[in-house]
XYZ file of C-alpha atoms in Angstrom:
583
model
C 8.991 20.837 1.846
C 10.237 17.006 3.014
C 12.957 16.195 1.296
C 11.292 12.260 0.826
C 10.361 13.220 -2.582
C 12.969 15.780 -4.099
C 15.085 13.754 -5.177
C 17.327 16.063 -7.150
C 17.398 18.517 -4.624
C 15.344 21.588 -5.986
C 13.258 22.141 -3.624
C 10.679 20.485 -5.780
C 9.229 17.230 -4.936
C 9.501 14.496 -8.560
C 7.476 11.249 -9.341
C 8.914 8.132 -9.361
C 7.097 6.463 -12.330
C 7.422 2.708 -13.438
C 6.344 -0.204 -15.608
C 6.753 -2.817 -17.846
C 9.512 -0.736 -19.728
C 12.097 0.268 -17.127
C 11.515 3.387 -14.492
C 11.711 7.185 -14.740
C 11.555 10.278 -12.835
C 9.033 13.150 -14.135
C 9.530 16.651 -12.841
C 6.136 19.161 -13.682
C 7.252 21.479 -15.764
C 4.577 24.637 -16.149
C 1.801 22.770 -17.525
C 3.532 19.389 -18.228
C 5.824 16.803 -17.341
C 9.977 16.244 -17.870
C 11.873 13.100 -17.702
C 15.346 14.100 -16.863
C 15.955 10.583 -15.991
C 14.481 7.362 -18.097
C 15.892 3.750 -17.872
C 14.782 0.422 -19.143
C 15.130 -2.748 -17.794
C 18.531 -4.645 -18.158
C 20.291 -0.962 -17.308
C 22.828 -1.513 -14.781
C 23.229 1.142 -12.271
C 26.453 0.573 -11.115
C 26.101 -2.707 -10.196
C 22.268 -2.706 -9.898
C 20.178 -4.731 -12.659
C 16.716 -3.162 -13.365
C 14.241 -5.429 -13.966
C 10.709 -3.807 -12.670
C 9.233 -7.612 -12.669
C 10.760 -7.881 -9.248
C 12.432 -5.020 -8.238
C 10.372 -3.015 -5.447
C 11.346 0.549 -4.858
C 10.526 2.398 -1.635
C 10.727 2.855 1.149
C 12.459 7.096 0.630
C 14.085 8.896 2.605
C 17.748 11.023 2.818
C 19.726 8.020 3.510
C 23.139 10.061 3.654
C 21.754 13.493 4.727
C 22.459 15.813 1.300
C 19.562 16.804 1.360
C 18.439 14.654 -1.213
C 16.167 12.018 -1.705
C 17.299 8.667 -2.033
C 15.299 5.691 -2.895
C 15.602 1.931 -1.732
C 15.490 -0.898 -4.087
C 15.131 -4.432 -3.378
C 14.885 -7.589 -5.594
C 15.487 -11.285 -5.219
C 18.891 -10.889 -4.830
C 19.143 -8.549 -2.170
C 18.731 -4.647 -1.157
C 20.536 -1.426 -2.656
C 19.877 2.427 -2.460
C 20.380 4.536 -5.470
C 20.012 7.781 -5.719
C 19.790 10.143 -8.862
C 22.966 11.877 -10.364
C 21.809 13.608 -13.323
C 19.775 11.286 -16.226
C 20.722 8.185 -13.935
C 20.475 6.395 -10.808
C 23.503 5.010 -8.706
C 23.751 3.339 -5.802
C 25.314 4.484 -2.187
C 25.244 0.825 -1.298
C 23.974 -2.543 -2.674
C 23.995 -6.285 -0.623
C 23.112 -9.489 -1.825
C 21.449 -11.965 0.660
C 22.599 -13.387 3.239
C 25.115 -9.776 3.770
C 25.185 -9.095 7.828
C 24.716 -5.737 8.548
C 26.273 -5.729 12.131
C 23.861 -8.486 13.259
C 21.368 -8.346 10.860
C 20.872 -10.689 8.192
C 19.258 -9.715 5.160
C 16.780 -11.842 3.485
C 14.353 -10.025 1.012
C 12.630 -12.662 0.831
C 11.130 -12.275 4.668
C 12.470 -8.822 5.387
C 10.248 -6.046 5.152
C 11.213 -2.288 5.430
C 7.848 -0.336 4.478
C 8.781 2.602 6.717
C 11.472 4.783 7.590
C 12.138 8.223 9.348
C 14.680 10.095 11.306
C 15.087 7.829 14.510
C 17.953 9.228 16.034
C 17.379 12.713 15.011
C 21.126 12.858 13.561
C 19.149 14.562 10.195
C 19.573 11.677 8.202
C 16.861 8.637 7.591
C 17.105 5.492 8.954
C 15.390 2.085 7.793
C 12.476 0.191 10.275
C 13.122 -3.506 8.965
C 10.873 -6.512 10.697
C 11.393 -10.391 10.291
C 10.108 -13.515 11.323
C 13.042 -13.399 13.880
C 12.374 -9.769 14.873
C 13.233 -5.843 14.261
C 15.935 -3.826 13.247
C 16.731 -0.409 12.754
C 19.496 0.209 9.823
C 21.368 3.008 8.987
C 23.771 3.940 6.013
C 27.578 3.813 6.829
C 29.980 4.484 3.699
C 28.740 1.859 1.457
C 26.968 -0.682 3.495
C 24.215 -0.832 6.058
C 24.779 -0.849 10.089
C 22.050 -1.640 12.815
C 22.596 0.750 15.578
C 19.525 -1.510 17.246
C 18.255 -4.574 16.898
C 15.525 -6.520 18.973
C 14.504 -10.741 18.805
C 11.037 -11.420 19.253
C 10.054 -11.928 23.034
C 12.598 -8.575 23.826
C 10.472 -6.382 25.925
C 10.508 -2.837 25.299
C 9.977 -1.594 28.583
C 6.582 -3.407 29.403
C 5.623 -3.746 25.410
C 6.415 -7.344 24.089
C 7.957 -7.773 20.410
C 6.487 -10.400 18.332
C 6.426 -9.168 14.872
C 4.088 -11.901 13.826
C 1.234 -9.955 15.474
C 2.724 -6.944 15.978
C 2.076 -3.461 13.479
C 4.489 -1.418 12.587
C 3.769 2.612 11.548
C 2.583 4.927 10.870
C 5.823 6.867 11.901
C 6.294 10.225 12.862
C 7.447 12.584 15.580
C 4.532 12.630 17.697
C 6.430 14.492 20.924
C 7.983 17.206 18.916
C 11.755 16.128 20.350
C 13.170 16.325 16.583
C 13.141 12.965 16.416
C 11.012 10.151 15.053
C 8.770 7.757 17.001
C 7.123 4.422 15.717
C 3.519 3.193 16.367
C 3.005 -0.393 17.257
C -0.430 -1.903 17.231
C -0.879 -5.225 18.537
C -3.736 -7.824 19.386
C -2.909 -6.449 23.461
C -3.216 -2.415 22.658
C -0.899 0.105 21.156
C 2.172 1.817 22.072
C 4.985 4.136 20.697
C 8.296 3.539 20.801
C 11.548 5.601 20.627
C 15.097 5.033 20.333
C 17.354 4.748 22.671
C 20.677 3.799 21.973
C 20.604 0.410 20.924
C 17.449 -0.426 22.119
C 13.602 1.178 22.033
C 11.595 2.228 24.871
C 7.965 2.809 25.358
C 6.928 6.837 25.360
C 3.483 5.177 26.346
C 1.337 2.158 25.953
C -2.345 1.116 26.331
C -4.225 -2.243 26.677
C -7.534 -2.595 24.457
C -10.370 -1.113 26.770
C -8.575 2.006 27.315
C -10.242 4.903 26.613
C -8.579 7.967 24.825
C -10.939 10.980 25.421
C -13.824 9.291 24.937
C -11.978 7.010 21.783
C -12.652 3.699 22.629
C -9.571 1.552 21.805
C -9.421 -1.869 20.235
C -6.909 -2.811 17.794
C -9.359 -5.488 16.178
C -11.457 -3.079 14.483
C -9.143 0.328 14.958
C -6.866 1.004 11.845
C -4.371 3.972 12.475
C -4.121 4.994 9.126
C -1.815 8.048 9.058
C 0.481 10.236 10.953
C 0.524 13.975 9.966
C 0.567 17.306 11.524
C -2.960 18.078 11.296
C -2.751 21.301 13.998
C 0.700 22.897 12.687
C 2.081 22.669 16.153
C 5.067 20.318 15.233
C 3.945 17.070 16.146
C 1.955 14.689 14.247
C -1.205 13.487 15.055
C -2.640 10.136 14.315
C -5.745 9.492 12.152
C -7.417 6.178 13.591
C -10.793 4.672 11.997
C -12.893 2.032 12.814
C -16.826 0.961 12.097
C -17.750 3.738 14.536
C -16.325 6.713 13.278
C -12.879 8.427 13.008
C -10.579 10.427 15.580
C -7.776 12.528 15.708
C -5.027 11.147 18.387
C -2.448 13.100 19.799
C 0.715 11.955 22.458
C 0.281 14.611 25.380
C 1.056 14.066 28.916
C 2.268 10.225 28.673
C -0.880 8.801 26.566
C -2.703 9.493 23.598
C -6.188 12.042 23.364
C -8.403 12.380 21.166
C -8.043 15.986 19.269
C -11.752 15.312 17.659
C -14.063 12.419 17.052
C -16.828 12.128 14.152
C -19.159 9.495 14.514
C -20.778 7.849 11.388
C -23.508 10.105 9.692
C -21.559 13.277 11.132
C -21.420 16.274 8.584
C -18.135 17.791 9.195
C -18.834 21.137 7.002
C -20.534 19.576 3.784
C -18.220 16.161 4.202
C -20.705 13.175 5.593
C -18.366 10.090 7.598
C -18.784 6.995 6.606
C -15.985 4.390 7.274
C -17.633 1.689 5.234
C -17.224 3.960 1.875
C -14.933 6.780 2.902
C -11.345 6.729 1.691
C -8.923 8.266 3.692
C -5.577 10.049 2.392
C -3.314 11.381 0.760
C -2.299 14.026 4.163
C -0.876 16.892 2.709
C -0.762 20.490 3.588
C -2.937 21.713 0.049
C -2.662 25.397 1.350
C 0.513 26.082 2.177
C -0.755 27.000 5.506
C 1.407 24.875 7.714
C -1.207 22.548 8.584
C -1.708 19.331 6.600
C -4.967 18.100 5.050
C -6.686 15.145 4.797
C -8.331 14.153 1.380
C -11.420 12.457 1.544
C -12.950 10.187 -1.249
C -16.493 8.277 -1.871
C -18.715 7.116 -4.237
C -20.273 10.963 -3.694
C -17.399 12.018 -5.026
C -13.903 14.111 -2.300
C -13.298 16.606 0.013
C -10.603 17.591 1.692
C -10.913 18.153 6.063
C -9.041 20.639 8.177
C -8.918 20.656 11.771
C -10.077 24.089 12.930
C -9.971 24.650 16.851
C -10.569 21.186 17.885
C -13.066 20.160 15.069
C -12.519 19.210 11.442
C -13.955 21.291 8.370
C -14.520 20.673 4.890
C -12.822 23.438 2.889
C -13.168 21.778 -0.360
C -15.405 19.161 -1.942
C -15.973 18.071 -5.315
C -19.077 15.675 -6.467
C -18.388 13.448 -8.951
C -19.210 15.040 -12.755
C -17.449 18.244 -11.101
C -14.165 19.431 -12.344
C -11.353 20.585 -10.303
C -9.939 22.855 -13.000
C -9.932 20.712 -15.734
C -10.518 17.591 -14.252
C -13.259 15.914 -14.284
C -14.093 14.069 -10.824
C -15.235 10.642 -10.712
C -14.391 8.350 -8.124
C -14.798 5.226 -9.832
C -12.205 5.607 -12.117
C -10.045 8.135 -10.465
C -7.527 7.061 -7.991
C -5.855 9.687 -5.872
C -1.829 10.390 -4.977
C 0.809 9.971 -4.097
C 0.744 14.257 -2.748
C 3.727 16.359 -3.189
C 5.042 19.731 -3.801
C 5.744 19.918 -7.567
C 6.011 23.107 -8.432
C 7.448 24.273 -5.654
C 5.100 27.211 -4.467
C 5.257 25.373 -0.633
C 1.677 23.902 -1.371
C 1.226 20.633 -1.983
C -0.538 19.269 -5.259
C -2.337 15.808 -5.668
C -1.588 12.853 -8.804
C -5.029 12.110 -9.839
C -4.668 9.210 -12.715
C -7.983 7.291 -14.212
C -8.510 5.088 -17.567
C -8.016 8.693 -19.204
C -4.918 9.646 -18.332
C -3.160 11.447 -15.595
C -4.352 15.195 -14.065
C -2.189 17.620 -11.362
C -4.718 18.949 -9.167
C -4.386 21.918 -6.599
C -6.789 21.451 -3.716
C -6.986 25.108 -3.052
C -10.445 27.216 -2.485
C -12.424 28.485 -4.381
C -12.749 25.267 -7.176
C -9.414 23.935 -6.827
C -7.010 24.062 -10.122
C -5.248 21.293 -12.630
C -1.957 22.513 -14.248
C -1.545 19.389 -15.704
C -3.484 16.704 -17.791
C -2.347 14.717 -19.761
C -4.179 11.851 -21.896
C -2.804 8.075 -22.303
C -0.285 8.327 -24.940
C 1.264 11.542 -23.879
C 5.121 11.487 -24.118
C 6.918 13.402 -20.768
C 10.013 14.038 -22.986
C 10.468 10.717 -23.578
C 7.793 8.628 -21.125
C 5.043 7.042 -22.066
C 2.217 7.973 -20.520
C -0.141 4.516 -20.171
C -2.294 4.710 -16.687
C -2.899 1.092 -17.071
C 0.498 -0.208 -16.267
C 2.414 2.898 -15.054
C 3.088 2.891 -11.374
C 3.508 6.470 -9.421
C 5.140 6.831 -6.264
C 6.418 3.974 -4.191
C 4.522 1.538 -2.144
C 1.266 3.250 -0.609
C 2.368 2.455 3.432
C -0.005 -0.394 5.006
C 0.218 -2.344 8.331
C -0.210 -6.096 6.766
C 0.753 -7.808 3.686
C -0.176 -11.037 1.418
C 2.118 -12.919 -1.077
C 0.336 -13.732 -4.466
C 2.164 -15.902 -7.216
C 0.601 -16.796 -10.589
C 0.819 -20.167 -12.195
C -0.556 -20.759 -16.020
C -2.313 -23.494 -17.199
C -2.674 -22.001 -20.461
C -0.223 -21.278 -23.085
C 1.903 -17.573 -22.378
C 0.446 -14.902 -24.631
C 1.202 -11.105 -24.643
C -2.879 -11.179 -23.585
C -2.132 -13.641 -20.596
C 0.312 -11.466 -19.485
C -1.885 -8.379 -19.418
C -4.507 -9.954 -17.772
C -2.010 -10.926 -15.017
C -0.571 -7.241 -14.591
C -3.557 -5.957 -14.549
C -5.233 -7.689 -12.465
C -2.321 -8.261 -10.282
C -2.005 -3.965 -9.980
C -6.069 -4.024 -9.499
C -5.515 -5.838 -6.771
C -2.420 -4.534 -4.871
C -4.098 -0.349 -5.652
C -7.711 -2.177 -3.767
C -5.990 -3.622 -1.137
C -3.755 -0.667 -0.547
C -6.278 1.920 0.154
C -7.181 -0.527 3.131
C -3.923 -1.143 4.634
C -3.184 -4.612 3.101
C 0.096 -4.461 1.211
C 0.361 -7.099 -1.964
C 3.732 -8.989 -3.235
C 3.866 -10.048 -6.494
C 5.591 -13.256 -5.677
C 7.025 -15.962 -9.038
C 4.957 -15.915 -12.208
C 5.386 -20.011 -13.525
C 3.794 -21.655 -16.836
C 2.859 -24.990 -16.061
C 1.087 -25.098 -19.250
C 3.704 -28.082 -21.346
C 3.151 -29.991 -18.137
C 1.531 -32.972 -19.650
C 0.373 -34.614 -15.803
C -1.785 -31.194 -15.435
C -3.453 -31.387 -19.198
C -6.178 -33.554 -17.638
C -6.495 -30.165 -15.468
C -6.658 -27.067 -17.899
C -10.380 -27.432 -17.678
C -10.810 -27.781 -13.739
C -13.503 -29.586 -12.077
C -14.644 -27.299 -9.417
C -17.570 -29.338 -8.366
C -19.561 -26.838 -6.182
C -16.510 -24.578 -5.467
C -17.286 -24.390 -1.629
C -15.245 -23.688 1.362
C -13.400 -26.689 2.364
C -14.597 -29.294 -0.358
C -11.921 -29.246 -2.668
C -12.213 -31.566 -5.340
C -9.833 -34.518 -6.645
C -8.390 -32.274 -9.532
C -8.340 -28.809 -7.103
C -5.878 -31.669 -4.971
C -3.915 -32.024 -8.069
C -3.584 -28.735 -9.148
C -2.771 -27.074 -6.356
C -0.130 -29.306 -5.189
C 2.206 -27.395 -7.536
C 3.527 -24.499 -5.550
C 6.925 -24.648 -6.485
C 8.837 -21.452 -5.228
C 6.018 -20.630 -2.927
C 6.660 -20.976 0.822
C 4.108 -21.641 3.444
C 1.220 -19.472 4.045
C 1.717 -17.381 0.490
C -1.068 -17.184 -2.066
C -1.322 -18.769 -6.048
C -3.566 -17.703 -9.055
C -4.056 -20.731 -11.305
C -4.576 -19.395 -14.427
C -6.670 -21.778 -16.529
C -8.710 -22.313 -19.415
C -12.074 -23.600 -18.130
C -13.715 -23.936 -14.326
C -16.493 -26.610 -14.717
C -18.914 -26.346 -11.469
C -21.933 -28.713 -11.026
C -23.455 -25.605 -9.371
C -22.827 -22.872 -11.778
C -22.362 -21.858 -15.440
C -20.028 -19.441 -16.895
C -17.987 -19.404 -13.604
C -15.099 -17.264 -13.732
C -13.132 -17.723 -10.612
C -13.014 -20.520 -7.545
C -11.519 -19.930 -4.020
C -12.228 -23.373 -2.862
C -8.628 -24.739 -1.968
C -7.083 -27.644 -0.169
C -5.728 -27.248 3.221
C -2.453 -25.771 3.516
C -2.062 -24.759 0.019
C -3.747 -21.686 -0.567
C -5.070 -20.265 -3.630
C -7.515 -19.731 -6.164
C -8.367 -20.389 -9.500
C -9.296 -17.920 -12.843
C -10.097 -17.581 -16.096
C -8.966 -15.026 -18.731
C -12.065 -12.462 -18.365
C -12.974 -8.883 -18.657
C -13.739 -8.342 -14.801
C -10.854 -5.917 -13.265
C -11.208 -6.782 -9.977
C -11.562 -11.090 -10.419
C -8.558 -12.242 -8.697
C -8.769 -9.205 -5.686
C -12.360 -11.484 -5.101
C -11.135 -14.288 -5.250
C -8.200 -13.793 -2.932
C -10.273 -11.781 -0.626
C -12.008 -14.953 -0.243
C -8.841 -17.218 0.254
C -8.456 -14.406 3.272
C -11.994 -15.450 4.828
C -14.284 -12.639 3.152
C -18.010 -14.149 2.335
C -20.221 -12.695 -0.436
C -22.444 -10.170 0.221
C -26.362 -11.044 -0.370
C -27.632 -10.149 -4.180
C -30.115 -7.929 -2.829
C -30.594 -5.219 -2.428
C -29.222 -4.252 -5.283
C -26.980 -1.833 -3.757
C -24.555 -4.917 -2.041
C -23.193 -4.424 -5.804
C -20.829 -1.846 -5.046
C -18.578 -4.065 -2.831
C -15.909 -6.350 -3.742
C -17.453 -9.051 -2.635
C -20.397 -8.885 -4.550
C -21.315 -12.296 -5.778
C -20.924 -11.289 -9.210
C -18.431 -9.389 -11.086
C -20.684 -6.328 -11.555
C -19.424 -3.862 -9.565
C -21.146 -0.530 -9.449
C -19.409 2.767 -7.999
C -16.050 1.146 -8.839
C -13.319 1.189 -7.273
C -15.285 -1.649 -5.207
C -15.849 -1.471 -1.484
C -14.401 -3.447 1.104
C -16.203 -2.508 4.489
C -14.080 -2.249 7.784
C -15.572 -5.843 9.054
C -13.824 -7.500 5.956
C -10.899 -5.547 6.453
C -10.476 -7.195 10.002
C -11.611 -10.372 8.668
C -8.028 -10.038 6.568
C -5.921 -8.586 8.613
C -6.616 -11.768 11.215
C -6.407 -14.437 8.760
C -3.249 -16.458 9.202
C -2.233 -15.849 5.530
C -1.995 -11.905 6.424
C 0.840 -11.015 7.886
C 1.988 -7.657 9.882
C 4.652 -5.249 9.046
């Protein structure tokens, strides 16, 4: 089993749980779940404070090479990794800003470190960290950080140019079978994966948009290379890449990449139908225990999970929705899938299925599948609260872009206001996660004892079309204190008045260079994920046929076959706005 997700070093993989409260770690326990570790906010781990407003936690990986996991924690102030020591956390290291790790300086404000694997194949994880002014690789050393490499944009990596501002980072994995971890970069020029080399990375191969793998056709503006996983059991991992088309297997072999399989839209693989504008693709796990992972398929039909079976993928399991998996009932609306692990430690893995309901186990084994846990809302995991709606499992799905969103009340703070925020905040980031668009919460701010914006609690939104902002949108959105260029804010307030609508919930129309959107406090769960999908270029869809309701951008808020959908057009649309930006 990978040791990214045992954390106490059983052999059993636990599940990093947080929210509002504080964090915990739940261990499955025959048909239920343990806490043997529980901590609130305003615990200090050694020096560490908890707060879960703004600490992030993830990337994992065995930092120090116990063969443990250890987790990575960042914040405002800086960047620590803790790792568990009985019913607590403690860190191995902890930096504020502005710390220099060899060269590096760390910023957690434009840092990001989403991914992380064994790049030196010394048994021990290292940290992939990108900024504006380039990449790094870190490593743990005593009690710090050290960068064994580190690269400023415009370094060429053998013939592959660095420029993290367009250039994707992951998935990772070690795609030559040499024991040691490789990164895949995408960029607007083609693709390419690099290895480490001493202080440095070169280029195992590379590939201009136009080049054809097999008979994949490649072109990074509609391409997403979702996951890297050993779909064949031969060692190596193979790369799942989507696009409108269809999906494909990759593999590195003989200096370039070749496509395993390819399934073009309207393909039955077994029972499983593609369709990249509805299909969901992952948790990879290996469900069997057979030394091959599997990939989990979801839709509004309902999931599957594929195995690749002499050069073709089959569908050894699938559930419709109304069907139970053991216990559990399937529905894909409500249910959202993983993370995948090994929790009971029979060397299969099992897969977190959570919904409005509670929170199910499943076992994606044939015949039927199994659940050997469920557990409603309200169910204490020795001394956890179990609440779906603002309990977080896992770390940080991996994605290959991010946005920054801040919130900004017009309206007095209320226990309500700040639910409606978190939720729709975590709405949001779980949406935009199952595409490959990472969300940061960024400052929450009441401006609502401002007495120059009273004359703006009930905004004048005039038509609320692209480009025509009106005179109080100007004055509103001028207050972006603590936001920096190209990041995102949800005005909260208590009215939007449009001369071309009634009962108008939400406006994306915004001045230029400030960013944004404005709500009001309603009952629609995924308000602010349309309204910044907007901000990021997305149009509606047409009201007819009726059908065009089960995608986000819908032109009202009644979704059908919810989660919504956002098609793998819009996703490009995202990714290439400027307020997107890559790993």
């Amino acid at each position: 089993m990978s040791r990214h997700d045992d954390f106490d070093g059983d052999g059993r993989a636990e599940l990093l749980v947080s929210s509002p409260w504080g964090i915990g770690l739940l261990e499955m326990l025959g048909s239920a779940f343990n806490a043997p570790m529980m901590a609130p906010n305003g615990t200090r781990f050694g020096g560490w404070n908890l707060q879960t407003g703004d600490n992030r936690f993830g990337p994992v990986g065995d930092f120090d090479g116990d063969g443990q996991a250890e987790i990575v924690f960042s914040s405002p102030w800086g960047l620590g990794v803790l790792e568990q020591r009985k019913n607590t956390f403690a860190p191995l290291m902890m930096a504020p800003n502005s710390t220099r790790f060899g060269g590096w300086n760390l910023q957690t404000g434009d840092n990001r470190f989403e991914k992380v694997g064994d790049f030196d194949g010394d048994g021990r994880a290292e940290l992939l960290i990108t900024s504006p002014w380039g990449v790094g690789i870190l490593e743990l050393a005593g009690s710090t950080l050290a960068a064994p490499m580190m690269a400023p944009n415009g370094t060429r990596f053998g013939g592959w140019n660095l420029q993290t501002g367009d250039n994707r980072f992951g998935p990772v994995g070690d795609f030559d079978g040499d024991g040691r971890d490789e990164i895949f970069v995408s960029s607007p020029w083609g693709v390419g994966i690099l290895q480490m080399q001493g202080n440095t990375l070169r280029p195992l191969m590379m590939a201009p948009n136009g080049t054809r793998f097999g008979g994949w056709l490649l072109n990074t503006r509609d391409n997403f290379f979702r996951i890297a996983a050993d779909f064949d059991g031969d060692g190596r991992v193979e790369l799942l890449v989507t696009s409108p088309w269809g999906i494909g297997i990759l593999e590195f072999t003989g200096g370039t990449l070749g496509a395993v399989t390819m399934a073009s839209n309207g393909t039955r693989l077994g029972g499983w139908i593609v369709d990249t504008t509805n299909n969901r693709f992952g948790p990879a796990a290996d469900y069997d225990g057979d030394g091959r992972a599997e990939l989990l398929m979801s839709s509004p039909w309902g999931i599957g999970t594929l195995e690749l079976n002499g050069g073709a993928f089959t569908s050894p399991l699938m559930a419709a929705n109304g069907t139970r998996v053991g216990g559990w009932v399937v529905d894909t609306r409500n249910n959202r899938y993983g993370p995948a692990a090994d929790y009971d430690g029979d060397g299969r893995a099992e897969l977190l299925a959570t919904s409005p309901w509670g929170l199910g186990v499943l076992e994606l084994t044939v015949p039927g599948g199994g659940s050997p846990v469920m557990a409603p809302n309200g169910t204490r995991f020795g001394g956890w609260n179990l609440q779906t709606d603002d309990n977080r499992f896992g770390v940080r799905r991996s994605c290959f872009d991010h946005v920054v969103v801040h919130f900004k009340m017009l309206v007095a703070p209320s226990a309500a206001l700040t639910t409606f925020m978190d939720r729709q905040y975590k709405a949001m980031e779980d949406l935009f996660a199952d595409y490959g668009v990472a969300t940061y919460r960024g400052t929450t701010e009441d401006l609502s004892a401002d007495a120059r914006l009273a004359g703006v609690v009930d905004l004048d939104v005039g038509a609320c079309t692209r480009g025509n902002p009106t005179a109080e949108h100007n004055a509103l959105f001028a207050n972006r204190n603590g936001v920096r260029a190209n990041e995102l804010v949800v005005y909260v307030v208590r009215t939007l008045n449009s001369s071309a609508s009634t009962n108008l919930l939400g406006c994306a129309t915004h001045p230029n260079n400030q960013p944004g959107c404005a709500v009001v406090q309603a009952n629609a769960r995924w308000l602010v994920a349309h309204e910044i999908a907007h901000v990021l270029g997305l149009r509606h869809w047409p009201k007819t046929p009726t059908t065009n309701s089960q995608y986000l951008m819908f032109p009202n808020v009644g979704w059908t076959d919810t989660p919504p959908d956002i098609v793998q057009t819009e996703v490009a649309t995202m990714v290439d706005s400027p307020l997107t930006r890559a790993f």
